[in-house]
Tab-separated table of C-alpha atoms in Angstrom:
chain	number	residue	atom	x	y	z
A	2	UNK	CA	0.000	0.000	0.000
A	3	UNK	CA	1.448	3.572	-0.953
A	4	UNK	CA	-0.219	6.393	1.091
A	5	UNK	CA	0.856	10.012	-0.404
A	6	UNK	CA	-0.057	14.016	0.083
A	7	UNK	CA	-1.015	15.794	-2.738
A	8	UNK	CA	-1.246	19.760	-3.099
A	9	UNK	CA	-4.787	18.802	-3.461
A	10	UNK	CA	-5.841	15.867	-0.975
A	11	UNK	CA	-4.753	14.890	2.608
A	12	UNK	CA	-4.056	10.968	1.612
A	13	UNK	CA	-3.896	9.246	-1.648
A	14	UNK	CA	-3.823	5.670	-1.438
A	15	UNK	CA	-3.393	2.846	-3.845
A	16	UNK	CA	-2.511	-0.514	-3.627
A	17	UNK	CA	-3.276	-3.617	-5.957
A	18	UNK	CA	-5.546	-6.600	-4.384
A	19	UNK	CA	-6.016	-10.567	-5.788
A	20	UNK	CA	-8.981	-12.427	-4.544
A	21	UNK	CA	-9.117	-16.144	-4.586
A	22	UNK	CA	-12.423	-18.056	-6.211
A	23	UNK	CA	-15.268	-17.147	-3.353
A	24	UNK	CA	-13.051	-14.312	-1.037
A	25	UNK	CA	-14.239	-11.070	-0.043
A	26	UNK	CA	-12.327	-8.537	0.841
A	27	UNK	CA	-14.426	-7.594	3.437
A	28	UNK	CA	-18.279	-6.907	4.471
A	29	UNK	CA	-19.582	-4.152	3.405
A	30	UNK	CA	-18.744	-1.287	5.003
A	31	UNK	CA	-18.374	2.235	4.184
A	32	UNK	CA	-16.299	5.171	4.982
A	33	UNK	CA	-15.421	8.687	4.152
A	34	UNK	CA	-13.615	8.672	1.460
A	35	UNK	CA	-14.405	8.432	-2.230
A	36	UNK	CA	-12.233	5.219	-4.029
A	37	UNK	CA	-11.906	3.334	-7.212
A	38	UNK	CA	-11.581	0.066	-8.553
A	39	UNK	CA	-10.112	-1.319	-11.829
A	40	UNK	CA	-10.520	-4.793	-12.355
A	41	UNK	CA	-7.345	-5.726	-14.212
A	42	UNK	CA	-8.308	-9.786	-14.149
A	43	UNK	CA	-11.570	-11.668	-13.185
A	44	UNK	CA	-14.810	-11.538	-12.824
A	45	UNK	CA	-16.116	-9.607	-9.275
A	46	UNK	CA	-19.618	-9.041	-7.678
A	47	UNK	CA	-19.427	-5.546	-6.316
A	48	UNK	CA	-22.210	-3.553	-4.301
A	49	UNK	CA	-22.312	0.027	-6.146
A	50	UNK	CA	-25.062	2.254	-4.551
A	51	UNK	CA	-27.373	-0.371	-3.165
A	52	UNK	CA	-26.866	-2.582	-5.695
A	53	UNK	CA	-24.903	-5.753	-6.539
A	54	UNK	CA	-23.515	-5.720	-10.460
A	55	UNK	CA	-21.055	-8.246	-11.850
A	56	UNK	CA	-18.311	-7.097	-13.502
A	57	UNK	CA	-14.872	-8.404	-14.915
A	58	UNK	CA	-11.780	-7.585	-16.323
A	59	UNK	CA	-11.285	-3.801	-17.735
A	60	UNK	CA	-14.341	-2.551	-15.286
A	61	UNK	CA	-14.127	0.709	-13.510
A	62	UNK	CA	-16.230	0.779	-10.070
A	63	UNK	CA	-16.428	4.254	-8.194
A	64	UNK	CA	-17.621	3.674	-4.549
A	65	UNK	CA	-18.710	6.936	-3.238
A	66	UNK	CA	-18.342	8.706	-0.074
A	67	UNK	CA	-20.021	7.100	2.557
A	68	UNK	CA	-21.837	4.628	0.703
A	69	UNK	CA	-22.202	0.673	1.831
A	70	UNK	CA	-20.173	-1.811	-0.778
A	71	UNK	CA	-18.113	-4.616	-1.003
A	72	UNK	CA	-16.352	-7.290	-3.596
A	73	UNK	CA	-16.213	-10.482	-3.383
A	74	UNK	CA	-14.836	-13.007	-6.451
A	75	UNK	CA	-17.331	-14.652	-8.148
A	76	UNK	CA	-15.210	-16.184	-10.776
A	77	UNK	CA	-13.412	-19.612	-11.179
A	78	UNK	CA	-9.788	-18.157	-11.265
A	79	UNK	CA	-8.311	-15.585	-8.909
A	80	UNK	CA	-9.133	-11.990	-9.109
A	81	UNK	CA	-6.890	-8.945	-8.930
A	82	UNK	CA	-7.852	-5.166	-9.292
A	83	UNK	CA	-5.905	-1.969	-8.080
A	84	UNK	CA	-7.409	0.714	-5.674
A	85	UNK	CA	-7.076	4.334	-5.589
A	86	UNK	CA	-8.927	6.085	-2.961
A	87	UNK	CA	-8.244	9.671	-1.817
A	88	UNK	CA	-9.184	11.998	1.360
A	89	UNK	CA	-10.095	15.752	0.677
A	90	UNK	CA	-9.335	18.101	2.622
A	91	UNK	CA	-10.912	17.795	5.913
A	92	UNK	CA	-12.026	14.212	5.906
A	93	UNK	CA	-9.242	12.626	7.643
A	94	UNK	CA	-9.940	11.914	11.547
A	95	UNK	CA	-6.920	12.926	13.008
């Protein structure tokens, strides 16, 4: 995981993630920062704003601020995808 400050934001992070057959990453939750996800290989089930959508390989997934999601690996082969989430100014609990 690489955690930066930007002239802009208070924390950039990114950091790639691989999912066996099955895994989640974790329940859904949600926090204050925005983030998102680009599938680089296999096929993910994703809550987006209330809703669960299927997507693979090349897929973009924005996960707003303070909304509920999750991914989990629906596919027969493992899954990886790279994160980029970001804290604006003021967002960060210090």
């Amino acid at each position: 995981m690489r955690l930066f400050q930007t002239a802009t934001l208070d924390e950039l992070e990114c950091h790639v993630t691989t999912l066996n057959p099955g895994e989640t990453s974790h329940p859904p939750h949600q926090h204050p920062e925005e983030e998102i996800l680009i599938i680089k290989e296999g096929t993910v089930e994703a809550l987006v704003n209330g809703q669960m959508k299927q997507v693979g390989a090349g897929s973009v997934i924005f996960q707003a601020s303070n909304q509920m999601h999750s991914i989990r690996n629906v596919g027969t082969t493992p899954t990886t995808y790279h994160v980029f989430s970001w804290h604006s100014p003021g967002t960060m609990k210090k």
